[in-house]
């Protein structure tokens, strides 16, 4: 029954496959207007298949940066086709990112564990995902400390190195030591120990439809 | 009188120096005892050892102490994952520059951060495969975002192989610098394939046009490649300097 049940995210492995198809085909067809049509179709397809939040979040970036790319491209070459190719390339990269941004990090880790990917990799991926917000907070903290000390502008390479980079790396080393201890205390090992994946990721009818739609888009763009 | 007493009491730094001296002297004594024991063992051995035998033994003991492939611990994986997260965060400019059809623009924009941070990772972990692991972690994200950069795994493999062939491990700081310098520039040929060769095949262009599209001529391509290598070398050296400074400050625990 889970095969027919609606879910609001795509099967993680299919996300990777769809990203690869979108970016490779988008770049191949960048010099042709059909590439732009293909990407527009993919955008709509992603809106339908549970990525609407990310699609809307990315829309201003697509419009503003896409416009800027077109402007720069046209000014540099005085050629409409060249500018359009630049925009298509940019769209291909950004639209390929959308499915990846819409998926939960834990879903990726679960999927990798299910696929019997070594523990070293799944553990690393999980730490990487969870560390990004921590890193953001640490950068903010170091910047605030710089302001408090009156260290000067971060744009000065010497100040950047001494007052920003060194404290940040020191902090990262400290955090990694504490995190490693914490993980070891919780009983994580890198050996071949048995483990259970509580929430398994299954391929759904919507996942199959999604990937088939992307492939159909590629075929239609080539044929028509 | 009290002041005189205070002067006679050694302060903390003097005590620390004394303690270090004591530890050093204990270590020296231990070494001396070990030397004596070794000499005794050699003299007890009735059969005189040939030069080749002793060399073999030395090689075996060196191999045991200096094993090229060492087992990874959780703390190594954690540090590499964290440093890769930093690399990923600093690489957010990639989608914006990847649309610009200038040969090597991605490598020029990302070269510095993609050499500083991996070198930091390698200098902390110092085990073969450190760069490869970092590239695997980052490529799992890039598979979902910018798939062609997954080729970074192959680049890491080649960079590590070169560094390990030259230096036989990461004990030497310059081994990390070499690997860090080669890491990013090796992605240049892969991205040429993606940006120029594949689209050109579909348009039926000839070989020269395929490889040189986006760069005016071979000279420009070579110039940009040299610039990328230079940027990555500078980044790798900065990474090494940072880690040396942290080591000096006692922040790097083995």
mmCIF file of N, CA and C in Angstrom, chain A residues 12 15-16 19-20 23-24 27-29 31-32 61 65 69 82 86 89-90 93-94 96-97 100-101 103 108 112 120-121 123-125 127-129 131-132 135 161-162 165-166 169-170 172-177 179-180 183-184 188-190, chain B residues 72-89 94-101 116-117 120 124 133-134 136-138 140-141 143-148 194-195 198-199 202-203 238 241-243 245-246 251-253:
data_model
loop_
_atom_site.group_PDB
_atom_site.id
_atom_site.type_symbol
_atom_site.label_atom_id
_atom_site.label_comp_id
_atom_site.label_asym_id
_atom_site.label_seq_id
_atom_site.Cartn_x
_atom_site.Cartn_y
_atom_site.Cartn_z
ATOM 1 N N UNK A 12 15.195 9.752 -2.255
ATOM 2 C CA UNK A 12 16.501 10.424 -2.346
ATOM 3 C C UNK A 12 17.383 10.017 -3.536
ATOM 4 N N UNK A 15 16.295 11.686 -6.556
ATOM 5 C CA UNK A 15 16.657 13.106 -6.549
ATOM 6 C C UNK A 15 18.024 13.289 -7.202
ATOM 7 N N UNK A 16 18.965 12.421 -6.799
ATOM 8 C CA UNK A 16 20.324 12.510 -7.357
ATOM 9 C C UNK A 16 20.295 12.253 -8.865
ATOM 10 N N UNK A 19 18.707 15.229 -10.649
ATOM 11 C CA UNK A 19 19.636 16.370 -10.673
ATOM 12 C C UNK A 19 20.661 16.191 -11.776
ATOM 13 N N UNK A 20 21.183 14.959 -11.874
ATOM 14 C CA UNK A 20 22.197 14.675 -12.906
ATOM 15 C C UNK A 20 21.610 14.889 -14.295
ATOM 16 N N UNK A 23 20.964 18.771 -14.988
ATOM 17 C CA UNK A 23 22.159 19.607 -15.224
ATOM 18 C C UNK A 23 22.883 19.215 -16.506
ATOM 19 N N UNK A 24 23.041 17.918 -16.734
ATOM 20 C CA UNK A 24 23.782 17.501 -17.930
ATOM 21 C C UNK A 24 23.014 17.883 -19.193
ATOM 22 N N UNK A 27 22.863 21.710 -19.709
ATOM 23 C CA UNK A 27 24.109 22.288 -20.230
ATOM 24 C C UNK A 27 24.321 21.915 -21.703
ATOM 25 N N UNK A 28 23.935 20.688 -22.043
ATOM 26 C CA UNK A 28 24.096 20.267 -23.438
ATOM 27 C C UNK A 28 23.227 21.122 -24.354
ATOM 28 N N UNK A 29 22.008 21.401 -23.924
ATOM 29 C CA UNK A 29 21.058 22.153 -24.755
ATOM 30 C C UNK A 29 21.083 23.659 -24.465
ATOM 31 N N UNK A 31 22.769 26.098 -25.647
ATOM 32 C CA UNK A 31 22.865 27.022 -26.780
ATOM 33 C C UNK A 31 21.586 27.022 -27.634
ATOM 34 N N UNK A 32 20.635 26.201 -27.245
ATOM 35 C CA UNK A 32 19.389 26.089 -28.005
ATOM 36 C C UNK A 32 18.224 26.563 -27.138
ATOM 37 N N UNK A 61 15.759 34.385 -7.050
ATOM 38 C CA UNK A 61 17.166 34.215 -7.470
ATOM 39 C C UNK A 61 17.214 33.997 -8.985
ATOM 40 N N UNK A 65 19.117 37.039 -10.682
ATOM 41 C CA UNK A 65 20.436 36.631 -11.178
ATOM 42 C C UNK A 65 20.374 36.277 -12.667
ATOM 43 N N UNK A 69 22.619 37.937 -15.471
ATOM 44 C CA UNK A 69 23.432 37.128 -16.395
ATOM 45 C C UNK A 69 23.153 37.522 -17.849
ATOM 46 N N UNK A 82 24.009 34.306 -27.295
ATOM 47 C CA UNK A 82 25.060 34.061 -26.299
ATOM 48 C C UNK A 82 24.542 34.346 -24.883
ATOM 49 N N UNK A 86 23.910 31.791 -21.652
ATOM 50 C CA UNK A 86 24.432 32.008 -20.285
ATOM 51 C C UNK A 86 23.326 31.836 -19.249
ATOM 52 N N UNK A 89 22.337 28.157 -18.886
ATOM 53 C CA UNK A 89 23.320 27.418 -18.069
ATOM 54 C C UNK A 89 23.083 27.671 -16.578
ATOM 55 N N UNK A 90 22.840 28.935 -16.252
ATOM 56 C CA UNK A 90 22.595 29.293 -14.849
ATOM 57 C C UNK A 90 21.318 28.629 -14.342
ATOM 58 N N UNK A 93 21.776 24.899 -13.590
ATOM 59 C CA UNK A 93 22.442 24.615 -12.308
ATOM 60 C C UNK A 93 21.469 24.820 -11.149
ATOM 61 N N UNK A 94 20.752 25.963 -11.170
ATOM 62 C CA UNK A 94 19.862 26.285 -10.040
ATOM 63 C C UNK A 94 18.684 25.307 -9.962
ATOM 64 N N UNK A 96 18.582 22.280 -11.059
ATOM 65 C CA UNK A 96 19.087 20.959 -10.640
ATOM 66 C C UNK A 96 19.273 20.888 -9.126
ATOM 67 N N UNK A 97 19.496 22.041 -8.510
ATOM 68 C CA UNK A 97 19.692 22.091 -7.056
ATOM 69 C C UNK A 97 18.368 21.932 -6.300
ATOM 70 N N UNK A 100 17.383 18.609 -4.562
ATOM 71 C CA UNK A 100 18.332 18.351 -3.463
ATOM 72 C C UNK A 100 18.048 19.202 -2.242
ATOM 73 N N UNK A 101 17.597 20.459 -2.499
ATOM 74 C CA UNK A 101 17.292 21.364 -1.382
ATOM 75 C C UNK A 101 15.990 20.987 -0.700
ATOM 76 N N UNK A 103 14.864 18.037 -0.030
ATOM 77 C CA UNK A 103 14.893 16.758 0.681
ATOM 78 C C UNK A 103 15.544 16.896 2.065
ATOM 79 N N UNK A 108 18.209 11.352 3.280
ATOM 80 C CA UNK A 108 19.380 10.935 2.481
ATOM 81 C C UNK A 108 20.200 9.904 3.268
ATOM 82 N N UNK A 112 20.930 6.064 2.318
ATOM 83 C CA UNK A 112 22.303 5.549 2.164
ATOM 84 C C UNK A 112 22.528 4.334 3.066
ATOM 85 N N UNK A 120 31.154 4.890 7.671
ATOM 86 C CA UNK A 120 32.033 6.071 7.623
ATOM 87 C C UNK A 120 31.351 7.172 6.802
ATOM 88 N N UNK A 121 30.770 6.785 5.685
ATOM 89 C CA UNK A 121 30.168 7.774 4.784
ATOM 90 C C UNK A 121 28.862 8.326 5.366
ATOM 91 N N UNK A 123 27.835 8.405 8.437
ATOM 92 C CA UNK A 123 28.109 9.210 9.638
ATOM 93 C C UNK A 123 28.645 10.589 9.240
ATOM 94 N N UNK A 124 29.552 10.586 8.285
ATOM 95 C CA UNK A 124 30.135 11.841 7.798
ATOM 96 C C UNK A 124 29.087 12.761 7.204
ATOM 97 N N UNK A 125 28.189 12.177 6.417
ATOM 98 C CA UNK A 125 27.137 12.984 5.775
ATOM 99 C C UNK A 125 26.213 13.598 6.833
ATOM 100 N N UNK A 127 26.916 14.257 9.961
ATOM 101 C CA UNK A 127 27.642 15.314 10.690
ATOM 102 C C UNK A 127 27.714 16.575 9.834
ATOM 103 N N UNK A 128 28.004 16.383 8.548
ATOM 104 C CA UNK A 128 28.116 17.541 7.642
ATOM 105 C C UNK A 128 26.834 18.348 7.616
ATOM 106 N N UNK A 129 25.717 17.630 7.454
ATOM 107 C CA UNK A 129 24.415 18.312 7.389
ATOM 108 C C UNK A 129 24.121 19.069 8.677
ATOM 109 N N UNK A 131 26.176 20.130 10.826
ATOM 110 C CA UNK A 131 27.174 21.121 11.238
ATOM 111 C C UNK A 131 26.971 22.478 10.559
ATOM 112 N N UNK A 132 26.284 22.490 9.426
ATOM 113 C CA UNK A 132 26.146 23.761 8.682
ATOM 114 C C UNK A 132 25.524 24.880 9.538
ATOM 115 N N UNK A 135 28.043 25.969 12.115
ATOM 116 C CA UNK A 135 29.119 26.760 11.505
ATOM 117 C C UNK A 135 28.677 28.209 11.312
ATOM 118 N N UNK A 161 42.958 36.980 8.480
ATOM 119 C CA UNK A 161 43.710 35.781 8.871
ATOM 120 C C UNK A 161 43.823 35.680 10.397
ATOM 121 N N UNK A 162 44.283 36.788 11.005
ATOM 122 C CA UNK A 162 44.599 36.742 12.445
ATOM 123 C C UNK A 162 43.345 36.721 13.317
ATOM 124 N N UNK A 165 40.119 33.898 10.702
ATOM 125 C CA UNK A 165 40.402 32.525 10.268
ATOM 126 C C UNK A 165 40.970 31.652 11.398
ATOM 127 N N UNK A 166 41.968 32.185 12.091
ATOM 128 C CA UNK A 166 42.611 31.384 13.149
ATOM 129 C C UNK A 166 41.609 31.052 14.274
ATOM 130 N N UNK A 169 39.100 28.375 12.940
ATOM 131 C CA UNK A 169 39.658 27.017 12.818
ATOM 132 C C UNK A 169 39.875 26.403 14.213
ATOM 133 N N UNK A 170 40.354 27.231 15.138
ATOM 134 C CA UNK A 170 40.555 26.750 16.511
ATOM 135 C C UNK A 170 39.243 26.241 17.092
ATOM 136 N N UNK A 172 36.638 25.237 15.419
ATOM 137 C CA UNK A 172 36.211 24.030 14.697
ATOM 138 C C UNK A 172 36.918 22.791 15.255
ATOM 139 N N UNK A 173 38.215 22.944 15.526
ATOM 140 C CA UNK A 173 38.988 21.816 16.090
ATOM 141 C C UNK A 173 38.399 21.417 17.449
ATOM 142 N N UNK A 174 38.099 22.428 18.267
ATOM 143 C CA UNK A 174 37.520 22.151 19.598
ATOM 144 C C UNK A 174 36.172 21.429 19.470
ATOM 145 N N UNK A 175 35.327 21.962 18.587
ATOM 146 C CA UNK A 175 33.995 21.370 18.409
ATOM 147 C C UNK A 175 34.118 19.930 17.931
ATOM 148 N N UNK A 176 35.035 19.686 16.986
ATOM 149 C CA UNK A 176 35.176 18.320 16.445
ATOM 150 C C UNK A 176 35.622 17.354 17.533
ATOM 151 N N UNK A 177 36.525 17.811 18.420
ATOM 152 C CA UNK A 177 36.965 16.928 19.514
ATOM 153 C C UNK A 177 35.804 16.564 20.437
ATOM 154 N N UNK A 179 32.569 16.737 19.734
ATOM 155 C CA UNK A 179 31.576 15.956 18.985
ATOM 156 C C UNK A 179 32.000 14.491 18.855
ATOM 157 N N UNK A 180 33.292 14.280 18.615
ATOM 158 C CA UNK A 180 33.807 12.906 18.493
ATOM 159 C C UNK A 180 33.605 12.145 19.799
ATOM 160 N N UNK A 183 29.947 11.331 20.176
ATOM 161 C CA UNK A 183 29.514 10.232 19.294
ATOM 162 C C UNK A 183 29.996 8.887 19.846
ATOM 163 N N UNK A 184 31.246 8.860 20.308
ATOM 164 C CA UNK A 184 31.778 7.609 20.869
ATOM 165 C C UNK A 184 30.999 7.197 22.114
ATOM 166 N N UNK A 188 28.469 4.852 18.858
ATOM 167 C CA UNK A 188 28.688 4.721 17.408
ATOM 168 C C UNK A 188 30.068 4.118 17.165
ATOM 169 N N UNK A 189 30.130 3.178 16.254
ATOM 170 C CA UNK A 189 31.423 2.603 15.886
ATOM 171 C C UNK A 189 31.552 2.585 14.372
ATOM 172 N N UNK A 190 32.799 2.430 13.916
ATOM 173 C CA UNK A 190 33.007 2.374 12.466
ATOM 174 C C UNK A 190 33.116 0.936 11.978
ATOM 175 N N UNK B 72 40.985 4.337 10.525
ATOM 176 C CA UNK B 72 40.362 5.614 10.876
ATOM 177 C C UNK B 72 39.591 5.493 12.177
ATOM 178 N N UNK B 73 39.653 6.568 12.967
ATOM 179 C CA UNK B 73 38.884 6.603 14.219
ATOM 180 C C UNK B 73 37.694 7.540 14.006
ATOM 181 N N UNK B 74 36.776 7.486 14.951
ATOM 182 C CA UNK B 74 35.583 8.344 14.843
ATOM 183 C C UNK B 74 35.974 9.821 14.816
ATOM 184 N N UNK B 75 36.978 10.174 15.638
ATOM 185 C CA UNK B 75 37.344 11.597 15.705
ATOM 186 C C UNK B 75 37.910 12.086 14.369
ATOM 187 N N UNK B 76 38.554 11.182 13.626
ATOM 188 C CA UNK B 76 39.068 11.557 12.301
ATOM 189 C C UNK B 76 37.905 11.850 11.355
ATOM 190 N N UNK B 77 36.932 10.935 11.382
ATOM 191 C CA UNK B 77 35.773 11.093 10.492
ATOM 192 C C UNK B 77 35.017 12.379 10.835
ATOM 193 N N UNK B 78 34.876 12.635 12.133
ATOM 194 C CA UNK B 78 34.138 13.829 12.576
ATOM 195 C C UNK B 78 34.844 15.081 12.075
ATOM 196 N N UNK B 79 36.163 15.132 12.263
ATOM 197 C CA UNK B 79 36.888 16.333 11.842
ATOM 198 C C UNK B 79 36.806 16.518 10.326
ATOM 199 N N UNK B 80 36.979 15.411 9.603
ATOM 200 C CA UNK B 80 36.928 15.518 8.129
ATOM 201 C C UNK B 80 35.542 15.954 7.665
ATOM 202 N N UNK B 81 34.499 15.428 8.320
ATOM 203 C CA UNK B 81 33.126 15.819 7.953
ATOM 204 C C UNK B 81 32.901 17.301 8.233
ATOM 205 N N UNK B 82 33.403 17.759 9.367
ATOM 206 C CA UNK B 82 33.202 19.164 9.739
ATOM 207 C C UNK B 82 33.949 20.089 8.774
ATOM 208 N N UNK B 83 35.170 19.720 8.467
ATOM 209 C CA UNK B 83 35.964 20.564 7.560
ATOM 210 C C UNK B 83 35.354 20.548 6.159
ATOM 211 N N UNK B 84 34.733 19.417 5.787
ATOM 212 C CA UNK B 84 34.066 19.345 4.482
ATOM 213 C C UNK B 84 32.819 20.231 4.482
ATOM 214 N N UNK B 85 32.129 20.281 5.616
ATOM 215 C CA UNK B 85 30.958 21.171 5.720
ATOM 216 C C UNK B 85 31.398 22.620 5.499
ATOM 217 N N UNK B 86 32.554 22.973 6.062
ATOM 218 C CA UNK B 86 33.087 24.337 5.870
ATOM 219 C C UNK B 86 33.396 24.568 4.386
ATOM 220 N N UNK B 87 33.984 23.557 3.754
ATOM 221 C CA UNK B 87 34.319 23.680 2.328
ATOM 222 C C UNK B 87 33.049 23.889 1.511
ATOM 223 N N UNK B 88 32.025 23.125 1.861
ATOM 224 C CA UNK B 88 30.750 23.212 1.138
ATOM 225 C C UNK B 88 30.117 24.588 1.304
ATOM 226 N N UNK B 89 30.159 25.099 2.538
ATOM 227 C CA UNK B 89 29.551 26.412 2.813
ATOM 228 C C UNK B 89 30.282 27.507 2.033
ATOM 229 N N UNK B 94 29.369 28.605 -6.307
ATOM 230 C CA UNK B 94 29.481 27.731 -7.473
ATOM 231 C C UNK B 94 28.306 27.867 -8.468
ATOM 232 N N UNK B 95 27.040 27.840 -8.006
ATOM 233 C CA UNK B 95 25.948 27.958 -8.978
ATOM 234 C C UNK B 95 25.984 29.260 -9.770
ATOM 235 N N UNK B 96 26.494 30.314 -9.135
ATOM 236 C CA UNK B 96 26.498 31.616 -9.812
ATOM 237 C C UNK B 96 27.594 31.709 -10.875
ATOM 238 N N UNK B 97 28.747 31.105 -10.579
ATOM 239 C CA UNK B 97 29.847 31.215 -11.548
ATOM 240 C C UNK B 97 29.788 30.120 -12.615
ATOM 241 N N UNK B 98 29.048 29.051 -12.302
ATOM 242 C CA UNK B 98 29.031 27.941 -13.266
ATOM 243 C C UNK B 98 28.305 28.302 -14.561
ATOM 244 N N UNK B 99 27.473 29.343 -14.494
ATOM 245 C CA UNK B 99 26.764 29.771 -15.692
ATOM 246 C C UNK B 99 27.630 30.592 -16.633
ATOM 247 N N UNK B 100 28.719 31.120 -16.119
ATOM 248 C CA UNK B 100 29.606 31.961 -16.934
ATOM 249 C C UNK B 100 30.530 31.065 -17.753
ATOM 250 N N UNK B 101 30.482 31.234 -19.077
ATOM 251 C CA UNK B 101 31.287 30.349 -19.911
ATOM 252 C C UNK B 101 32.692 30.918 -20.114
ATOM 253 N N UNK B 116 42.698 25.491 1.036
ATOM 254 C CA UNK B 116 42.982 25.781 2.456
ATOM 255 C C UNK B 116 42.362 24.687 3.337
ATOM 256 N N UNK B 117 41.061 24.471 3.150
ATOM 257 C CA UNK B 117 40.337 23.583 4.065
ATOM 258 C C UNK B 117 40.741 22.107 3.931
ATOM 259 N N UNK B 120 43.924 21.637 5.771
ATOM 260 C CA UNK B 120 43.695 21.625 7.225
ATOM 261 C C UNK B 120 43.237 20.223 7.657
ATOM 262 N N UNK B 124 45.452 17.563 10.026
ATOM 263 C CA UNK B 124 44.955 17.125 11.339
ATOM 264 C C UNK B 124 44.881 15.600 11.382
ATOM 265 N N UNK B 133 38.253 10.858 1.485
ATOM 266 C CA UNK B 133 37.044 10.878 2.323
ATOM 267 C C UNK B 133 36.345 12.229 2.244
ATOM 268 N N UNK B 134 37.148 13.302 2.290
ATOM 269 C CA UNK B 134 36.556 14.643 2.187
ATOM 270 C C UNK B 134 35.815 14.792 0.856
ATOM 271 N N UNK B 136 34.550 12.398 -0.949
ATOM 272 C CA UNK B 136 33.336 11.548 -0.962
ATOM 273 C C UNK B 136 32.194 12.270 -0.236
ATOM 274 N N UNK B 137 32.520 12.856 0.927
ATOM 275 C CA UNK B 137 31.482 13.572 1.689
ATOM 276 C C UNK B 137 30.888 14.705 0.857
ATOM 277 N N UNK B 138 31.772 15.470 0.251
ATOM 278 C CA UNK B 138 31.291 16.647 -0.502
ATOM 279 C C UNK B 138 30.549 16.211 -1.765
ATOM 280 N N UNK B 140 28.671 13.641 -2.160
ATOM 281 C CA UNK B 140 27.304 13.177 -1.860
ATOM 282 C C UNK B 140 26.339 14.368 -1.920
ATOM 283 N N UNK B 141 26.822 15.523 -1.465
ATOM 284 C CA UNK B 141 25.988 16.729 -1.548
ATOM 285 C C UNK B 141 25.914 17.227 -2.985
ATOM 286 N N UNK B 143 26.174 15.566 -5.626
ATOM 287 C CA UNK B 143 25.356 14.678 -6.465
ATOM 288 C C UNK B 143 23.922 15.177 -6.507
ATOM 289 N N UNK B 144 23.487 15.785 -5.404
ATOM 290 C CA UNK B 144 22.122 16.304 -5.326
ATOM 291 C C UNK B 144 22.037 17.741 -5.833
ATOM 292 N N UNK B 145 23.180 18.356 -6.057
ATOM 293 C CA UNK B 145 23.164 19.775 -6.410
ATOM 294 C C UNK B 145 23.882 20.100 -7.718
ATOM 295 N N UNK B 146 25.165 19.779 -7.780
ATOM 296 C CA UNK B 146 25.918 20.087 -9.009
ATOM 297 C C UNK B 146 26.664 18.818 -9.405
ATOM 298 N N UNK B 147 25.931 17.916 -10.028
ATOM 299 C CA UNK B 147 26.396 16.542 -10.280
ATOM 300 C C UNK B 147 27.779 16.428 -10.942
ATOM 301 N N UNK B 148 28.124 17.257 -11.923
ATOM 302 C CA UNK B 148 29.432 17.062 -12.565
ATOM 303 C C UNK B 148 30.611 17.132 -11.598
ATOM 304 N N UNK B 194 32.422 18.568 -19.885
ATOM 305 C CA UNK B 194 31.004 18.839 -19.694
ATOM 306 C C UNK B 194 30.540 20.096 -20.425
ATOM 307 N N UNK B 195 31.330 21.162 -20.273
ATOM 308 C CA UNK B 195 30.889 22.452 -20.809
ATOM 309 C C UNK B 195 31.127 22.588 -22.299
ATOM 310 N N UNK B 198 30.764 17.954 -24.723
ATOM 311 C CA UNK B 198 29.430 17.372 -24.875
ATOM 312 C C UNK B 198 28.506 18.246 -25.743
ATOM 313 N N UNK B 199 28.393 19.564 -25.420
ATOM 314 C CA UNK B 199 27.535 20.390 -26.275
ATOM 315 C C UNK B 199 28.044 20.443 -27.709
ATOM 316 N N UNK B 202 27.011 17.452 -29.826
ATOM 317 C CA UNK B 202 25.623 17.535 -30.289
ATOM 318 C C UNK B 202 25.468 18.524 -31.447
ATOM 319 N N UNK B 203 26.406 19.490 -31.522
ATOM 320 C CA UNK B 203 26.309 20.485 -32.604
ATOM 321 C C UNK B 203 27.214 20.130 -33.783
ATOM 322 N N UNK B 238 48.694 28.451 2.870
ATOM 323 C CA UNK B 238 47.985 29.146 3.963
ATOM 324 C C UNK B 238 47.429 28.112 4.939
ATOM 325 N N UNK B 241 50.196 26.866 7.058
ATOM 326 C CA UNK B 241 50.622 27.858 8.063
ATOM 327 C C UNK B 241 49.629 27.882 9.228
ATOM 328 N N UNK B 242 48.330 27.833 8.898
ATOM 329 C CA UNK B 242 47.300 27.846 9.950
ATOM 330 C C UNK B 242 47.499 26.649 10.883
ATOM 331 N N UNK B 243 47.690 25.478 10.282
ATOM 332 C CA UNK B 243 47.823 24.271 11.110
ATOM 333 C C UNK B 243 49.105 24.280 11.931
ATOM 334 N N UNK B 245 50.466 26.914 13.084
ATOM 335 C CA UNK B 245 50.209 27.849 14.177
ATOM 336 C C UNK B 245 49.381 27.175 15.285
ATOM 337 N N UNK B 246 48.389 26.392 14.873
ATOM 338 C CA UNK B 246 47.550 25.690 15.858
ATOM 339 C C UNK B 246 48.379 24.648 16.620
ATOM 340 N N UNK B 251 46.930 23.163 20.078
ATOM 341 C CA UNK B 251 45.514 22.853 19.833
ATOM 342 C C UNK B 251 45.313 21.516 19.133
ATOM 343 N N UNK B 252 46.366 20.977 18.541
ATOM 344 C CA UNK B 252 46.218 19.723 17.805
ATOM 345 C C UNK B 252 46.630 18.554 18.675
ATOM 346 N N UNK B 253 45.625 17.785 19.069
ATOM 347 C CA UNK B 253 45.913 16.597 19.878
ATOM 348 C C UNK B 253 46.004 15.401 18.958
#
